[in-house]
XYZ file of N, CA and C in Angstrom:
321
model
N 136.458 21.450 76.849
C 135.645 22.504 76.256
C 134.982 23.353 77.335
N 134.492 22.702 78.375
C 133.849 23.436 79.458
C 134.809 24.378 80.161
N 136.084 23.978 80.222
C 137.096 24.813 80.863
C 137.310 26.110 80.084
N 137.345 26.008 78.765
C 137.538 27.186 77.917
C 136.332 28.113 78.025
N 135.133 27.539 78.006
C 133.918 28.349 78.143
C 133.899 29.034 79.501
N 134.348 28.335 80.527
C 134.375 28.915 81.876
C 135.341 30.108 81.941
N 136.484 30.005 81.285
C 137.436 31.114 81.250
C 136.838 32.301 80.501
N 136.217 32.043 79.347
C 135.568 33.116 78.590
C 134.445 33.755 79.395
N 133.712 32.938 80.129
C 132.640 33.464 80.973
C 133.212 34.389 82.045
N 134.341 34.030 82.624
C 134.973 34.879 83.631
C 135.390 36.223 83.064
N 135.971 36.204 81.859
C 136.332 37.468 81.214
C 135.097 38.308 80.917
N 134.048 37.658 80.412
C 132.826 38.393 80.075
C 132.157 38.954 81.324
N 132.113 38.173 82.396
C 131.493 38.655 83.633
C 132.260 39.840 84.204
N 133.575 39.750 84.205
C 134.378 40.856 84.714
C 134.212 42.119 83.890
N 134.213 41.952 82.586
C 134.050 43.102 81.704
C 132.664 43.706 81.837
N 131.649 42.866 81.806
C 130.276 43.373 81.843
C 129.936 43.986 83.197
N 130.477 43.445 84.274
C 130.140 44.000 85.589
C 130.807 45.349 85.834
N 131.881 45.641 85.115
C 132.529 46.938 85.310
C 132.155 47.957 84.241
N 131.980 47.518 83.014
C 131.721 48.456 81.925
C 130.237 48.722 81.721
N 129.395 47.719 81.893
C 127.979 47.915 81.557
C 127.284 48.970 82.409
N 127.528 49.078 83.729
C 126.876 50.179 84.456
C 127.320 51.557 83.962
N 128.597 51.680 83.621
C 129.077 52.966 83.110
C 128.447 53.302 81.765
N 128.359 52.302 80.903
C 127.768 52.537 79.591
C 126.278 52.830 79.702
N 125.589 52.116 80.577
C 124.157 52.370 80.770
C 123.912 53.782 81.288
N 124.704 54.224 82.241
C 124.523 55.574 82.769
C 124.924 56.641 81.761
N 125.848 56.310 80.883
C 126.270 57.277 79.875
C 125.179 57.513 78.836
N 124.462 56.462 78.450
C 123.448 56.612 77.403
C 122.058 56.869 77.959
N 121.895 56.774 79.263
C 120.571 56.977 79.863
C 120.203 58.457 79.872
N 118.916 58.753 79.711
C 118.485 60.147 79.869
C 118.776 60.629 81.290
N 119.000 61.916 81.442
C 119.395 62.494 82.729
C 118.378 62.163 83.816
N 117.093 62.226 83.487
C 116.053 62.008 84.493
C 115.971 60.552 84.934
N 116.538 59.626 84.163
C 116.368 58.205 84.449
C 117.671 57.489 84.779
N 118.706 58.201 85.176
C 119.976 57.535 85.474
C 119.858 56.604 86.674
N 119.108 56.998 87.684
C 118.917 56.134 88.848
C 118.183 54.857 88.492
N 117.174 54.971 87.645
C 116.411 53.801 87.211
C 117.304 52.820 86.465
N 118.137 53.332 85.581
C 119.018 52.451 84.823
C 120.049 51.782 85.734
N 120.558 52.496 86.728
C 121.508 51.902 87.667
C 120.877 50.810 88.511
N 119.656 51.057 88.982
C 118.937 50.056 89.773
C 118.576 48.856 88.915
N 118.169 49.111 87.674
C 117.800 48.027 86.770
C 118.981 47.097 86.534
N 120.172 47.647 86.416
C 121.370 46.829 86.237
C 121.594 45.920 87.444
N 121.469 46.458 88.654
C 121.683 45.650 89.857
C 120.621 44.561 90.006
N 119.370 44.899 89.702
C 118.289 43.909 89.799
C 118.521 42.772 88.812
N 118.954 43.099 87.596
C 119.211 42.057 86.602
C 120.385 41.164 87.004
N 121.372 41.719 87.689
C 122.482 40.896 88.179
C 121.975 39.884 89.200
N 121.122 40.320 90.118
C 120.573 39.416 91.136
C 119.704 38.340 90.490
N 118.848 38.728 89.547
C 117.994 37.746 88.864
C 118.850 36.741 88.096
N 119.909 37.215 87.443
C 120.807 36.313 86.729
C 121.499 35.329 87.654
N 121.895 35.776 88.846
C 122.503 34.860 89.816
C 121.516 33.799 90.272
N 120.275 34.194 90.519
C 119.253 33.228 90.944
C 119.003 32.199 89.847
N 118.887 32.661 88.599
C 118.668 31.735 87.482
C 119.851 30.788 87.339
N 121.075 31.296 87.498
C 122.247 30.422 87.409
C 122.276 29.387 88.524
N 121.871 29.765 89.730
C 121.807 28.780 90.814
C 120.779 27.700 90.511
N 119.641 28.084 89.965
C 118.608 27.099 89.618
C 119.093 26.187 88.495
N 119.719 26.766 87.467
C 120.247 25.948 86.373
C 121.337 25.016 86.890
N 122.213 25.518 87.748
C 123.285 24.696 88.297
C 122.783 23.549 89.151
N 121.634 23.727 89.769
C 121.074 22.680 90.622
C 120.453 21.546 89.809
N 119.825 21.876 88.688
C 119.041 20.875 87.962
C 119.614 20.483 86.607
N 120.633 21.162 86.128
C 121.216 20.846 84.826
C 122.700 20.521 84.988
N 123.308 20.141 83.895
C 124.749 19.897 83.905
C 125.485 21.238 83.968
N 126.704 21.258 84.501
C 127.419 22.530 84.687
C 127.666 23.316 83.401
N 127.860 22.635 82.282
C 128.133 23.375 81.053
C 126.912 24.166 80.577
N 125.707 23.756 80.954
C 124.497 24.496 80.577
C 124.508 25.873 81.239
N 124.951 25.934 82.482
C 125.037 27.205 83.194
C 126.055 28.135 82.522
N 127.176 27.592 82.097
C 128.195 28.405 81.421
C 127.681 28.932 80.087
N 127.008 28.074 79.335
C 126.478 28.495 78.039
C 125.395 29.549 78.231
N 124.516 29.363 79.207
C 123.456 30.344 79.477
C 124.055 31.707 79.814
N 125.061 31.721 80.671
C 125.688 32.994 81.055
C 126.369 33.662 79.872
N 127.054 32.880 79.054
C 127.730 33.451 77.891
C 126.728 34.021 76.895
N 125.618 33.323 76.680
C 124.600 33.803 75.738
C 123.950 35.085 76.251
N 123.647 35.150 77.546
C 123.021 36.350 78.107
C 123.948 37.555 77.986
N 125.226 37.374 78.262
C 126.159 38.495 78.163
C 126.386 38.914 76.714
N 126.441 37.959 75.809
C 126.571 38.309 74.391
C 125.329 39.057 73.910
N 124.162 38.643 74.385
C 122.920 39.338 74.033
C 122.927 40.769 74.564
N 123.408 40.955 75.781
C 123.481 42.308 76.347
C 124.461 43.172 75.561
N 125.578 42.592 75.142
C 126.542 43.348 74.340
C 125.927 43.829 73.032
N 125.053 43.021 72.443
C 124.411 43.415 71.185
C 123.272 44.398 71.420
N 122.471 44.179 72.456
C 121.282 45.006 72.670
C 121.588 46.377 73.260
N 122.768 46.561 73.838
C 123.091 47.855 74.438
C 123.110 48.950 73.374
N 123.360 48.573 72.137
C 123.435 49.565 71.066
C 122.058 50.015 70.592
N 120.992 49.373 71.066
C 119.639 49.790 70.697
C 119.108 50.908 71.584
N 119.792 51.192 72.694
C 119.362 52.275 73.577
C 119.686 53.600 72.897
N 118.721 54.492 72.893
C 118.955 55.798 72.290
C 120.031 56.534 73.079
N 121.044 56.974 72.392
C 122.166 57.634 73.059
C 121.837 59.103 73.298
N 121.862 59.501 74.540
C 121.654 60.893 74.923
C 122.606 61.148 76.071
N 123.789 61.612 75.765
C 124.839 61.704 76.768
C 124.742 62.986 77.568
N 125.497 63.027 78.660
C 125.546 64.211 79.503
C 126.082 65.408 78.715
N 127.024 65.171 77.816
C 127.591 66.261 77.029
C 126.526 66.904 76.148
N 125.682 66.070 75.522
C 124.613 66.614 74.688
C 123.621 67.394 75.534
N 123.318 66.886 76.724
C 122.393 67.590 77.612
C 122.983 68.938 78.016
N 124.272 68.954 78.269
C 124.935 70.204 78.635
C 124.909 71.184 77.464
N 125.127 70.679 76.249
C 125.086 71.542 75.072
C 123.688 72.103 74.842
N 122.645 71.316 75.140
C 121.277 71.808 75.007
C 121.031 72.962 75.963
N 121.596 72.879 77.152
C 121.420 73.950 78.118
C 122.238 75.181 77.728
N 123.339 74.985 77.018
C 124.176 76.111 76.599
C 123.495 76.964 75.536
N 122.534 76.395 74.818
C 121.841 77.148 73.774
C 120.936 78.232 74.345
N 120.547 78.102 75.593
C 119.664 79.086 76.200
C 120.468 80.349 76.526
N 119.860 81.520 76.324
C 120.594 82.756 76.633
C 120.889 82.859 78.127
N 122.076 83.331 78.428
C 122.483 83.468 79.821
C 122.394 84.927 80.238
N 122.161 85.102 81.496
C 122.059 86.451 82.027
C 123.461 86.968 82.319
N 123.745 88.151 81.866
C 125.056 88.743 82.082
C 125.095 89.435 83.446
N 126.230 89.355 84.109
C 126.361 90.040 85.399
C 126.661 91.523 85.211
N 126.869 91.948 83.965
C 127.170 93.351 83.691
C 125.929 94.139 83.274
N 124.761 93.653 83.620
C 123.544 94.407 83.341
C 123.449 95.585 84.300
N 122.599 96.528 83.935
C 122.460 97.748 84.712
C 122.028 97.468 86.149
N 121.192 96.477 86.339
C 120.682 96.204 87.682
C 121.757 95.654 88.618
N 122.826 95.099 88.080
C 123.881 94.541 88.918
C 125.039 95.517 89.145
N 125.122 96.574 88.378
C 126.252 97.507 88.498
C 125.945 98.592 89.504
């Protein structure tokens, strides 16, 4: 059983480490993209430290279960972030009137 959980954990870790930063930056407000990127890296480091502590004092399957639960929780909670994509931000800027280069002052 531990072997199967370990394989699933590997798939989840690979998927989450590549997709979650992209998804976080996609839904983050424009002004806070750096904060969301840094927050992702800090949480990865904290998760590694917690896994090392769990691995030192608990049985190995506890570490696998903890990692799987944390990643499943992140998969569910990512949908609670208010979605405000770059495309929407660009569309908001498109609503503002633009200055034409064919005005009298430019000709």
